[in-house]
Amino acid sequence: MTLLDDLERHLMLTQAELTQLREENARLKQQLAEARGSTPPEAEASDAQQSSFEFVEPKEQAKPERESAGAPQPPPSEETNPEPPSPHALLAQWYTRYPKAFFKGHTQPLKVGIHHDLAEREPWSGKLIRRALANYVNLPRYIKSVREGATRIDLEGNEAGVVDAEAARHAAEKRAQKAPATPKERSPAAREDKSRAKAPKPKKKAPTEAGEKAEKTPTDVDAPQKQLSLEDKLLGLQQKFQGR
């Protein structure tokens, strides 16, 4: 009996707590409705849908990110980072890319500061562009074209100033350095050295038979000396035998 009484008492307490919670829930709903005021039910429904969408959307967006992270990425293409060409190869490309500025035959002086225009159009480093440009402007035909008053051109072949006196003088100095010296321009010292190099060397005389005999035969002065010495030896030997 005591156990049954305890269970009934516990059940009554639980029901009382449940009733109290329901009343509190109803009171909170009433306060919420008063706080919202005159909000139409359609707006409430849209707010509820929006709130539910806000909670669902991140999950849907996270899905593609996971899929993209798991998918293998394609290797980087070689076109994004191409290997830079040599200065000569780059100059060969310019003959085709800028045919109105770079010529293989008759050449015309280029615009001052044209390397800046090339740097804006070319994907290569400034150092490579300057080296390729140096290969072109140091060609004999280009140096020959740089004369005072000659028209300069840009990459499109348009006029871009003229060659001044200083640039023409610098080009003339380059031409003088590269041009071979003519026979008239050679110094007298160089001509003397050349004549000395061409002069034949004196030939040695072949020894004659008379000279060879003269070298082999003793002189007249030496002969008596040798004979006297032999006689002295004989006399000395005779004196030794006589003394014995």
GROMACS .gro file of C-alpha atoms in nm:
model
  244
    1MET     CA    1   0.000   0.000   0.000
    2THR     CA    2   0.278   0.239   0.083
    3LEU     CA    3   0.435   0.186  -0.262
    4LEU     CA    4   0.106   0.258  -0.435
    5ASP     CA    5   0.060   0.574  -0.237
    6ASP     CA    6   0.407   0.694  -0.332
    7LEU     CA    7   0.345   0.626  -0.701
    8GLU     CA    8   0.014   0.813  -0.694
    9ARG     CA    9   0.172   1.105  -0.516
   10HIS     CA   10   0.459   1.115  -0.773
   11LEU     CA   11   0.210   1.101  -1.060
   12MET     CA   12   0.010   1.390  -0.920
   13LEU     CA   13   0.323   1.600  -0.878
   14THR     CA   14   0.428   1.526  -1.236
   15GLN     CA   15   0.087   1.622  -1.372
   16ALA     CA   16   0.098   1.944  -1.174
   17GLU     CA   17   0.442   2.029  -1.317
   18LEU     CA   18   0.318   1.949  -1.669
   19THR     CA   19   0.017   2.174  -1.624
   20GLN     CA   20   0.241   2.451  -1.498
   21LEU     CA   21   0.473   2.417  -1.799
   22ARG     CA   22   0.179   2.432  -2.039
   23GLU     CA   23   0.049   2.747  -1.877
   24GLU     CA   24   0.394   2.906  -1.896
   25ASN     CA   25   0.424   2.805  -2.262
   26ALA     CA   26   0.087   2.962  -2.339
   27ARG     CA   27   0.190   3.278  -2.159
   28LEU     CA   28   0.517   3.299  -2.359
   29LYS     CA   29   0.327   3.252  -2.686
   30GLN     CA   30   0.091   3.533  -2.589
   31GLN     CA   31   0.386   3.764  -2.511
   32LEU     CA   32   0.547   3.677  -2.843
   33ALA     CA   33   0.225   3.754  -3.030
   34GLU     CA   34   0.193   4.088  -2.851
   35ALA     CA   35   0.559   4.173  -2.935
   36ARG     CA   36   0.503   4.104  -3.303
   37GLY     CA   37   0.198   4.324  -3.301
   38SER     CA   38   0.000   4.334  -3.622
   39THR     CA   39   0.230   4.114  -3.835
   40PRO     CA   40   0.022   3.930  -4.095
   41PRO     CA   41   0.029   3.552  -4.089
   42GLU     CA   42   0.175   3.537  -4.444
   43ALA     CA   43   0.478   3.738  -4.330
   44GLU     CA   44   0.520   3.505  -4.035
   45ALA     CA   45   0.510   3.207  -4.268
   46SER     CA   46   0.768   3.366  -4.501
   47ASP     CA   47   0.992   3.446  -4.201
   48ALA     CA   48   0.965   3.089  -4.089
   49GLN     CA   49   1.054   2.964  -4.437
   50GLN     CA   50   1.345   3.206  -4.462
   51SER     CA   51   1.480   3.102  -4.124
   52SER     CA   52   1.453   2.738  -4.222
   53PHE     CA   53   1.627   2.813  -4.553
   54GLU     CA   54   1.910   2.989  -4.373
   55PHE     CA   55   1.971   2.681  -4.170
   56VAL     CA   56   1.950   2.447  -4.468
   57GLU     CA   57   2.148   2.651  -4.721
   58PRO     CA   58   2.493   2.618  -4.561
   59LYS     CA   59   2.459   2.240  -4.569
   60GLU     CA   60   2.370   2.248  -4.938
   61GLN     CA   61   2.659   2.482  -5.012
   62ALA     CA   62   2.903   2.273  -4.812
   63LYS     CA   63   2.823   1.971  -5.027
   64PRO     CA   64   2.984   2.099  -5.352
   65GLU     CA   65   3.284   2.222  -5.157
   66ARG     CA   66   3.341   1.874  -5.021
   67GLU     CA   67   3.293   1.725  -5.364
   68SER     CA   68   3.539   1.971  -5.519
   69ALA     CA   69   3.790   1.902  -5.243
   70GLY     CA   70   3.764   1.529  -5.301
   71ALA     CA   71   3.783   1.550  -5.681
   72PRO     CA   72   4.136   1.535  -5.830
   73GLN     CA   73   4.250   1.872  -5.965
   74PRO     CA   74   4.388   1.882  -6.320
   75PRO     CA   75   4.765   1.936  -6.346
   76PRO     CA   76   4.874   2.292  -6.433
   77SER     CA   77   4.908   2.339  -6.804
   78GLU     CA   78   5.243   2.428  -6.960
   79GLU     CA   79   5.086   2.725  -7.138
   80THR     CA   80   5.045   2.914  -6.810
   81ASN     CA   81   5.423   2.915  -6.746
   82PRO     CA   82   5.594   2.874  -7.084
   83GLU     CA   83   5.970   2.845  -7.098
   84PRO     CA   84   6.130   3.173  -7.209
   85PRO     CA   85   6.303   3.161  -7.549
   86SER     CA   86   6.661   3.265  -7.619
   87PRO     CA   87   6.727   3.627  -7.731
   88HIS     CA   88   6.787   3.510  -8.090
   89ALA     CA   89   6.466   3.305  -8.092
   90LEU     CA   90   6.269   3.598  -7.950
   91LEU     CA   91   6.410   3.829  -8.217
   92ALA     CA   92   6.303   3.577  -8.483
   93GLN     CA   93   5.948   3.597  -8.341
   94TRP     CA   94   5.954   3.977  -8.361
   95TYR     CA   95   6.029   3.961  -8.734
   96THR     CA   96   5.690   3.794  -8.774
   97ARG     CA   97   5.502   3.970  -8.494
   98TYR     CA   98   5.615   4.326  -8.578
   99PRO     CA   99   5.697   4.317  -8.952
  100LYS     CA  100   5.660   4.697  -8.982
  101ALA     CA  101   5.936   4.762  -8.727
  102PHE     CA  102   6.184   4.474  -8.753
  103PHE     CA  103   6.327   4.407  -9.100
  104LYS     CA  104   6.561   4.141  -9.232
  105GLY     CA  105   6.666   4.353  -9.529
  106HIS     CA  106   6.657   4.731  -9.552
  107THR     CA  107   6.644   4.851  -9.190
  108GLN     CA  108   6.506   5.170  -9.036
  109PRO     CA  109   6.600   5.317  -8.694
  110LEU     CA  110   6.361   5.233  -8.410
  111LYS     CA  111   6.186   5.472  -8.175
  112VAL     CA  112   6.378   5.588  -7.867
  113GLY     CA  113   6.249   5.387  -7.568
  114ILE     CA  114   6.087   5.118  -7.780
  115HIS     CA  115   6.184   4.859  -7.518
  116HIS     CA  116   5.907   5.001  -7.296
  117ASP     CA  117   5.651   4.936  -7.572
  118LEU     CA  118   5.782   4.583  -7.611
  119ALA     CA  119   5.765   4.523  -7.234
  120GLU     CA  120   5.395   4.617  -7.236
  121ARG     CA  121   5.317   4.367  -7.512
  122GLU     CA  122   5.557   4.082  -7.444
  123PRO     CA  123   5.513   3.840  -7.149
  124TRP     CA  124   5.890   3.806  -7.096
  125SER     CA  125   6.122   3.978  -6.851
  126GLY     CA  126   6.274   4.317  -6.927
  127LYS     CA  127   6.623   4.166  -6.931
  128LEU     CA  128   6.534   3.918  -7.205
  129ILE     CA  129   6.364   4.192  -7.411
  130ARG     CA  130   6.670   4.419  -7.385
  131ARG     CA  131   6.906   4.137  -7.488
  132ALA     CA  132   6.695   4.049  -7.794
  133LEU     CA  133   6.673   4.418  -7.886
  134ALA     CA  134   7.050   4.455  -7.847
  135ASN     CA  135   7.102   4.172  -8.097
  136TYR     CA  136   6.899   4.370  -8.350
  137VAL     CA  137   7.041   4.721  -8.298
  138ASN     CA  138   7.400   4.590  -8.313
  139LEU     CA  139   7.353   4.442  -8.660
  140PRO     CA  140   7.572   4.613  -8.925
  141ARG     CA  141   7.269   4.699  -9.140
  142TYR     CA  142   7.095   4.868  -8.845
  143ILE     CA  143   7.406   5.068  -8.748
  144LYS     CA  144   7.438   5.176  -9.110
  145SER     CA  145   7.078   5.306  -9.109
  146VAL     CA  146   7.133   5.528  -8.801
  147ARG     CA  147   7.230   5.856  -8.970
  148GLU     CA  148   7.149   6.210  -8.866
  149GLY     CA  149   6.799   6.313  -8.975
  150ALA     CA  150   6.679   5.957  -9.049
  151THR     CA  151   6.317   5.887  -8.944
  152ARG     CA  152   6.258   5.660  -8.648
  153ILE     CA  153   5.955   5.426  -8.635
  154ASP     CA  154   5.749   5.253  -8.365
  155LEU     CA  155   5.620   4.894  -8.356
  156GLU     CA  156   5.338   4.981  -8.597
  157GLY     CA  157   5.573   5.143  -8.848
  158ASN     CA  158   5.457   5.496  -8.766
  159GLU     CA  159   5.703   5.786  -8.752
  160ALA     CA  160   5.839   5.844  -8.402
  161GLY     CA  161   6.105   6.115  -8.424
  162VAL     CA  162   6.438   6.143  -8.606
  163VAL     CA  163   6.798   6.044  -8.537
  164ASP     CA  164   6.986   6.326  -8.366
  165ALA     CA  165   7.354   6.419  -8.411
  166GLU     CA  166   7.472   6.238  -8.098
  167ALA     CA  167   7.308   5.908  -8.194
  168ALA     CA  168   7.449   5.940  -8.548
  169ARG     CA  169   7.800   6.003  -8.410
  170HIS     CA  170   7.774   5.701  -8.180
  171ALA     CA  171   7.664   5.483  -8.474
  172ALA     CA  172   7.954   5.616  -8.686
  173GLU     CA  173   8.199   5.515  -8.413
  174LYS     CA  174   8.049   5.168  -8.410
  175ARG     CA  175   8.082   5.143  -8.787
  176ALA     CA  176   8.447   5.249  -8.767
  177GLN     CA  177   8.517   4.984  -8.505
  178LYS     CA  178   8.355   4.704  -8.703
  179ALA     CA  179   8.490   4.804  -9.048
  180PRO     CA  180   8.821   4.627  -9.146
  181ALA     CA  181   9.123   4.855  -9.205
  182THR     CA  182   9.213   4.917  -9.575
  183PRO     CA  183   9.577   4.899  -9.702
  184LYS     CA  184   9.594   5.281  -9.724
  185GLU     CA  185   9.481   5.320  -9.363
  186ARG     CA  186   9.744   5.086  -9.224
  187SER     CA  187  10.023   5.249  -9.027
  188PRO     CA  188  10.386   5.253  -9.158
  189ALA     CA  189  10.495   5.038  -8.866
  190ALA     CA  190  10.246   4.768  -8.963
  191ARG     CA  191  10.369   4.779  -9.323
  192GLU     CA  192  10.732   4.750  -9.210
  193ASP     CA  193  10.646   4.448  -8.996
  194LYS     CA  194  10.472   4.290  -9.292
  195SER     CA  195  10.773   4.355  -9.522
  196ARG     CA  196  11.006   4.206  -9.265
  197ALA     CA  197  10.793   3.899  -9.240
  198LYS     CA  198  10.798   3.858  -9.619
  199ALA     CA  199  11.177   3.918  -9.658
  200PRO     CA  200  11.361   3.588  -9.737
  201LYS     CA  201  11.604   3.463  -9.483
  202PRO     CA  202  11.974   3.430  -9.595
  203LYS     CA  203  12.064   3.075  -9.693
  204LYS     CA  204  12.360   2.903  -9.541
  205LYS     CA  205  12.644   2.831  -9.786
  206ALA     CA  206  12.725   2.468  -9.840
  207PRO     CA  207  13.078   2.378  -9.732
  208THR     CA  208  13.320   2.324 -10.027
  209GLU     CA  209  13.565   2.037 -10.066
  210ALA     CA  210  13.863   2.271 -10.041
  211GLY     CA  211  13.737   2.403  -9.712
  212GLU     CA  212  13.682   2.054  -9.579
  213LYS     CA  213  14.041   1.956  -9.675
  214ALA     CA  214  14.179   2.273  -9.523
  215GLU     CA  215  14.001   2.194  -9.199
  216LYS     CA  216  14.123   1.835  -9.197
  217THR     CA  217  14.496   1.899  -9.291
  218PRO     CA  218  14.723   2.047  -9.020
  219THR     CA  219  14.867   2.390  -9.076
  220ASP     CA  220  15.230   2.448  -9.175
  221VAL     CA  221  15.308   2.591  -8.836
  222ASP     CA  222  15.189   2.288  -8.649
  223ALA     CA  223  15.378   2.035  -8.863
  224PRO     CA  224  15.738   2.129  -8.758
  225GLN     CA  225  15.637   2.133  -8.398
  226LYS     CA  226  15.508   1.776  -8.423
  227GLN     CA  227  15.828   1.658  -8.607
  228LEU     CA  228  16.063   1.816  -8.349
  229SER     CA  229  15.886   1.653  -8.071
  230LEU     CA  230  15.932   1.311  -8.231
  231GLU     CA  231  16.308   1.369  -8.281
  232ASP     CA  232  16.344   1.476  -7.923
  233LYS     CA  233  16.180   1.155  -7.816
  234LEU     CA  234  16.416   0.946  -8.033
  235LEU     CA  235  16.724   1.128  -7.899
  236GLY     CA  236  16.606   1.075  -7.548
  237LEU     CA  237  16.560   0.703  -7.611
  238GLN     CA  238  16.910   0.672  -7.765
  239GLN     CA  239  17.067   0.847  -7.466
  240LYS     CA  240  16.892   0.605  -7.231
  241PHE     CA  241  17.016   0.299  -7.420
  242GLN     CA  242  17.370   0.440  -7.436
  243GLY     CA  243  17.372   0.503  -7.068
  244ARG     CA  244  17.284   0.143  -6.996
   0.00000   0.00000   0.00000
